[in-house]
Short mmCIF file of C-alpha atoms in Angstrom, two decimals:
data_model
loop_
_atom_site.label_atom_id
_atom_site.label_comp_id
_atom_site.label_asym_id
_atom_site.label_seq_id
_atom_site.Cartn_x
_atom_site.Cartn_y
_atom_site.Cartn_z
CA ALA A 584 23.58 -32.97 58.19
CA GLY A 585 27.02 -33.31 59.95
CA GLU A 586 28.79 -31.16 62.57
CA GLY A 587 30.82 -27.98 62.81
CA THR A 588 32.32 -26.88 59.44
CA GLY A 589 31.52 -30.06 57.89
CA MET A 590 27.72 -29.56 57.84
CA GLU A 591 25.77 -29.85 54.57
CA ARG A 592 22.28 -29.09 53.74
CA ASP A 593 19.65 -29.98 51.27
CA TYR A 594 15.70 -29.87 50.86
CA ASP A 595 12.66 -31.33 49.47
CA PHE A 596 9.15 -30.01 48.95
CA THR A 597 5.91 -30.81 47.31
CA SER A 598 3.40 -28.43 45.69
CA ALA A 599 -0.05 -29.04 43.98
CA HIS A 600 -3.42 -27.49 43.39
CA HIS A 601 -5.21 -30.59 44.68
CA ALA A 602 -4.44 -31.94 48.15
CA SER A 603 -4.45 -35.54 46.93
CA ASP A 604 -1.52 -34.70 44.49
CA LEU A 605 0.69 -33.88 47.45
CA ASP A 606 3.46 -36.44 48.46
CA ALA A 607 3.16 -37.30 52.14
CA PRO A 608 4.95 -35.26 54.74
CA ALA A 609 7.02 -38.19 55.73
CA THR A 610 8.29 -38.73 52.37
CA VAL A 611 9.37 -35.16 51.99
CA GLY A 612 11.19 -35.16 55.24
CA ARG A 613 13.04 -38.42 54.42
CA THR A 614 14.07 -37.34 51.14
CA ALA A 615 15.46 -34.02 52.23
CA GLY A 616 17.37 -35.92 54.97
CA GLU A 617 18.67 -38.50 52.67
CA GLN A 618 19.89 -35.92 50.24
CA ALA A 619 21.63 -33.89 52.83
CA VAL A 620 23.44 -36.85 54.22
CA LYS A 621 24.67 -37.84 50.74
CA ARG A 622 26.33 -34.47 50.28
CA LEU A 623 28.66 -35.06 53.43
CA ASN A 624 32.47 -34.90 52.91
CA PRO A 625 32.52 -33.22 49.51
CA SER A 626 35.70 -32.79 47.53
CA LYS A 627 36.83 -30.62 44.61
CA VAL A 628 37.83 -32.01 41.31
CA GLU A 629 40.49 -30.89 38.80
CA SER A 630 39.44 -28.42 36.02
CA GLN A 631 38.58 -30.30 32.82
CA LYS A 632 36.04 -30.57 30.05
CA VAL A 633 33.59 -33.37 30.67
CA PRO A 634 29.97 -34.33 30.21
CA VAL A 635 27.69 -32.73 32.51
CA VAL A 636 24.39 -34.37 33.70
CA PHE A 637 21.68 -32.07 35.18
CA ASP A 638 19.38 -33.60 37.76
CA PRO A 639 15.58 -32.86 37.09
CA ARG A 640 15.79 -30.37 40.00
CA VAL A 641 18.08 -28.23 38.07
CA SER A 642 17.64 -29.32 34.31
CA ARG A 643 14.39 -27.06 34.31
CA SER A 644 16.87 -24.11 34.50
CA ILE A 645 17.92 -24.73 30.92
CA LEU A 646 14.35 -24.19 29.95
CA GLY A 647 14.31 -20.84 31.63
CA HIS A 648 17.48 -19.57 29.68
CA PHE A 649 15.82 -20.79 26.61
CA THR A 650 12.41 -19.00 27.27
CA GLY A 651 14.29 -15.82 28.35
CA ALA A 652 16.24 -15.89 24.91
CA ILE A 653 12.83 -16.18 22.96
CA SER A 654 11.04 -13.59 24.87
CA GLY A 655 9.63 -11.13 22.26
CA ALA A 656 10.72 -8.21 24.58
CA ALA A 657 14.25 -9.38 24.53
CA VAL A 658 14.10 -9.92 20.74
CA ALA A 659 12.54 -6.57 20.06
CA ARG A 660 15.38 -4.87 22.14
CA GLY A 661 18.05 -6.88 20.25
CA THR A 662 19.26 -8.35 23.71
CA SER A 663 18.89 -12.10 22.93
CA PHE A 664 21.43 -14.45 21.54
CA LEU A 665 18.75 -16.24 19.57
CA LYS A 666 17.31 -13.16 17.94
CA ASP A 667 18.19 -14.41 14.33
CA HIS A 668 17.22 -18.04 14.93
CA LEU A 669 13.69 -17.96 14.28
CA GLY A 670 12.85 -21.04 12.08
CA LYS A 671 16.29 -22.48 12.66
CA ALA A 672 17.48 -25.57 14.51
CA VAL A 673 18.73 -24.50 18.01
CA PHE A 674 18.56 -28.02 19.56
CA LYS A 675 19.13 -31.48 18.27
CA PRO A 676 16.49 -32.88 15.99
CA GLY A 677 14.87 -34.97 18.77
CA ILE A 678 14.30 -32.09 21.15
CA THR A 679 10.70 -30.68 21.59
CA ILE A 680 9.74 -28.11 24.14
CA VAL A 681 5.97 -27.43 24.85
CA ASP A 682 4.14 -24.92 26.55
CA GLU A 683 0.66 -26.28 27.66
CA PRO A 684 -1.63 -23.79 29.43
CA HIS A 685 -4.68 -26.08 29.73
CA ARG A 686 -2.93 -28.99 31.26
CA PRO A 687 -5.37 -30.55 33.91
CA ARG A 688 -4.12 -29.78 37.32
CA GLY A 689 -1.05 -28.13 36.09
CA LEU A 690 0.58 -25.65 38.52
CA ALA A 691 0.36 -22.84 35.71
CA SER A 692 -2.66 -23.80 33.85
CA LYS A 693 -5.12 -21.07 32.68
CA PRO A 694 -7.54 -20.38 29.98
CA PHE A 695 -6.46 -17.07 28.77
CA ASP A 696 -3.28 -14.92 29.45
CA GLY A 697 -2.65 -11.71 31.61
CA GLU A 698 -4.26 -9.49 28.67
CA GLY A 699 -7.34 -11.63 28.37
CA VAL A 700 -6.27 -13.27 25.17
CA GLU A 701 -7.23 -16.93 24.76
CA ASN A 702 -4.24 -19.16 24.83
CA ARG A 703 -3.26 -22.55 23.36
CA GLU A 704 -0.58 -25.25 23.29
CA TRP A 705 2.66 -24.17 21.55
CA LEU A 706 5.52 -26.24 20.52
CA LEU A 707 8.25 -23.57 21.10
CA ALA A 708 10.99 -25.80 19.57
CA ASP A 709 9.68 -28.65 17.44
CA GLY A 710 12.17 -31.16 16.40
CA GLY A 711 14.90 -28.93 17.52
CA VAL A 712 13.88 -25.97 15.36
CA LEU A 713 12.72 -22.72 17.09
CA THR A 714 9.13 -21.99 16.05
CA THR A 715 7.97 -18.80 17.73
CA TRP A 716 8.74 -15.99 20.00
CA LEU A 717 6.83 -15.47 23.43
CA MET A 718 4.85 -12.29 22.85
CA ASP A 719 2.43 -10.30 24.73
CA SER A 720 0.62 -7.45 22.98
CA ALA A 721 3.39 -4.96 23.30
CA ALA A 722 6.24 -7.21 22.14
CA ALA A 723 3.97 -8.26 19.26
CA ARG A 724 3.44 -4.73 17.98
CA GLN A 725 7.08 -3.97 18.29
CA LEU A 726 7.88 -7.01 16.16
CA LYS A 727 4.82 -6.37 13.71
CA LEU A 728 3.41 -9.90 14.78
CA ALA A 729 0.36 -11.13 16.52
CA THR A 730 0.45 -11.75 20.21
CA THR A 731 0.91 -15.56 21.13
CA GLY A 732 -1.06 -15.22 24.27
CA HIS A 733 1.71 -15.33 26.65
CA ALA A 734 1.14 -12.17 28.69
CA SER A 735 1.76 -12.58 32.24
CA ARG A 736 0.94 -9.88 34.91
CA GLY A 737 1.15 -9.31 38.59
CA THR A 738 0.08 -6.42 40.85
CA SER A 739 3.10 -4.19 40.44
CA GLY A 740 3.62 -3.86 36.96
CA PRO A 741 2.62 -4.20 33.38
CA PRO A 742 2.33 -7.39 31.52
CA SER A 743 5.49 -9.17 30.23
CA PRO A 744 5.87 -12.49 28.07
CA SER A 745 5.96 -15.57 30.20
CA THR A 746 5.28 -19.41 29.73
CA THR A 747 2.76 -21.44 31.56
CA ASN A 748 3.12 -25.32 31.96
CA LEU A 749 6.53 -25.58 30.24
CA TYR A 750 8.26 -28.97 29.70
CA MET A 751 10.73 -30.59 27.52
CA ARG A 752 9.63 -33.97 26.11
CA PRO A 753 11.45 -37.06 27.44
CA GLY A 754 14.00 -38.91 25.33
CA GLU A 755 14.28 -42.78 25.10
CA ILE A 756 17.50 -43.40 27.24
CA SER A 757 17.07 -44.02 31.08
CA PRO A 758 18.91 -42.05 33.47
CA GLU A 759 20.93 -45.08 34.53
CA ASP A 760 21.92 -45.74 31.02
CA MET A 761 22.77 -42.11 30.52
CA LEU A 762 25.33 -42.53 33.50
CA SER A 763 26.70 -45.69 32.58
CA ALA A 764 28.01 -44.35 29.21
CA ILE A 765 29.97 -41.47 31.00
CA PRO A 766 33.56 -42.55 31.94
CA SER A 767 34.17 -39.26 33.80
CA GLY A 768 31.86 -36.27 34.41
CA LEU A 769 29.74 -34.25 36.85
CA TYR A 770 26.17 -34.94 37.80
CA ILE A 771 24.68 -31.58 39.23
CA THR A 772 22.17 -31.30 41.94
CA GLU A 773 22.41 -27.52 42.78
CA LEU A 774 23.37 -24.58 40.78
CA ILE A 775 24.41 -21.22 42.32
CA GLY A 776 24.53 -17.59 40.94
CA PHE A 777 23.17 -16.01 37.82
CA GLY A 778 26.12 -15.92 35.60
CA VAL A 779 24.36 -16.09 32.34
CA ASN A 780 24.63 -13.29 29.66
CA GLY A 781 21.36 -13.16 27.60
CA VAL A 782 23.06 -11.08 24.78
CA THR A 783 25.88 -13.52 24.04
CA GLY A 784 24.75 -16.79 25.57
CA ASP A 785 27.75 -17.12 27.86
CA TYR A 786 27.03 -19.34 30.76
CA SER A 787 28.87 -19.61 34.09
CA ARG A 788 27.31 -21.00 37.32
CA GLY A 789 28.51 -22.44 40.65
CA ALA A 790 27.60 -25.95 41.02
CA SER A 791 27.69 -29.01 43.25
CA GLY A 792 26.56 -32.59 43.02
CA PHE A 793 28.51 -35.81 42.52
CA TRP A 794 31.51 -37.04 40.37
CA ILE A 795 30.73 -39.63 37.75
CA GLU A 796 33.47 -42.23 37.47
CA ASN A 797 33.07 -45.28 35.09
CA GLY A 798 29.41 -44.66 34.78
CA GLU A 799 28.68 -44.44 38.55
CA LEU A 800 28.14 -41.55 41.17
CA THR A 801 31.27 -41.82 43.37
CA HIS A 802 31.64 -39.11 45.78
CA PRO A 803 30.04 -35.49 46.52
CA ALA A 804 31.66 -32.64 44.67
CA SER A 805 31.41 -28.87 45.58
CA GLU A 806 32.79 -25.42 44.93
CA LEU A 807 32.67 -25.98 41.32
CA THR A 808 32.13 -23.69 38.26
CA VAL A 809 30.44 -24.92 35.18
CA ALA A 810 30.86 -22.88 32.09
CA GLY A 811 30.03 -22.97 28.42
CA ASN A 812 27.84 -20.90 25.84
CA LEU A 813 24.08 -21.71 25.67
CA LYS A 814 24.10 -22.04 21.88
CA ASP A 815 26.63 -24.88 21.98
CA MET A 816 24.86 -26.38 25.08
CA PHE A 817 21.52 -26.36 23.51
CA MET A 818 22.91 -28.55 20.53
CA GLU A 819 24.58 -30.97 23.00
CA ILE A 820 21.39 -31.71 25.04
CA THR A 821 20.36 -35.37 25.25
CA PRO A 822 17.22 -35.76 27.49
CA ALA A 823 16.49 -39.02 29.52
CA SER A 824 13.21 -40.70 29.89
CA ASP A 825 12.22 -39.52 33.34
CA LEU A 826 10.12 -36.60 32.84
CA THR A 827 7.75 -35.89 35.82
CA PHE A 828 5.48 -32.84 36.21
CA ARG A 829 6.42 -31.56 39.48
CA TYR A 830 6.75 -27.83 38.89
CA GLY A 831 5.57 -25.06 36.54
CA SER A 832 8.52 -25.85 34.41
CA ASN A 833 9.77 -29.52 34.03
CA ALA A 834 12.55 -31.28 32.19
CA PRO A 835 13.88 -34.82 32.56
CA THR A 836 17.47 -35.39 33.47
CA LEU A 837 19.69 -33.85 30.79
CA ARG A 838 23.19 -34.72 29.53
CA ILE A 839 25.25 -31.85 28.10
CA ASP A 840 28.69 -32.76 26.59
CA GLY A 841 31.72 -30.38 26.30
CA LEU A 842 31.00 -28.14 29.32
CA MET A 843 34.12 -26.89 31.24
CA VAL A 844 34.22 -27.82 35.01
CA ALA A 845 36.37 -25.69 36.84
CA GLY A 846 37.66 -26.93 40.27
CA THR A 847 41.12 -26.97 41.81
#
């Protein structure tokens, strides 16, 4: 969308195992176009610490950071910022994260893992408490535990721990009510870069989206950096009620308070 140096871009897509579950091509195209137009004429904002809301397109990245930190391989090497937190609260009491390998029509469903081990549903975080590591046979031996059936393998390397159909259970507040309670903040629709330290939990990523003012999305914002520490961020997560199963990993809209947004 746009012209010259004022051009912006966005995207949409649909993916499913069954054709009947796919969105219509016209719907995908219209959504992509509308989202690109919304991003025209972005502006920077002053650096400040504010609540940040993660759109479902990017909120699932938070789950990725969590599962990376509870990978048995990382824990065995001592390179995880959660290595000493098994059985402890790492989220608010209302947060539950599920790995569900037998979900009907799930994009990552399978009856056994990459080593032929029967798998099952796991509550990786139950009421905010970290309950298990993700382990294949090798990681389990290193940790002197039993495999959790989370081995994943490709054609070019040995198995490694990975999830299947991963999701965070939704909360009770709607996305609209979540936004309305924020006097000033950032709504993120895109994240850039890989500035996450798995050893310390330090988090710093480029971001763009929309500025929130008096509970409403006002103008597009870009060229921003969002920073914090994942330990603190996990404890500040509030999930909205809009969970949909669209990817292999899914989360609702998430609000995280106390993040530093660096702009001008």
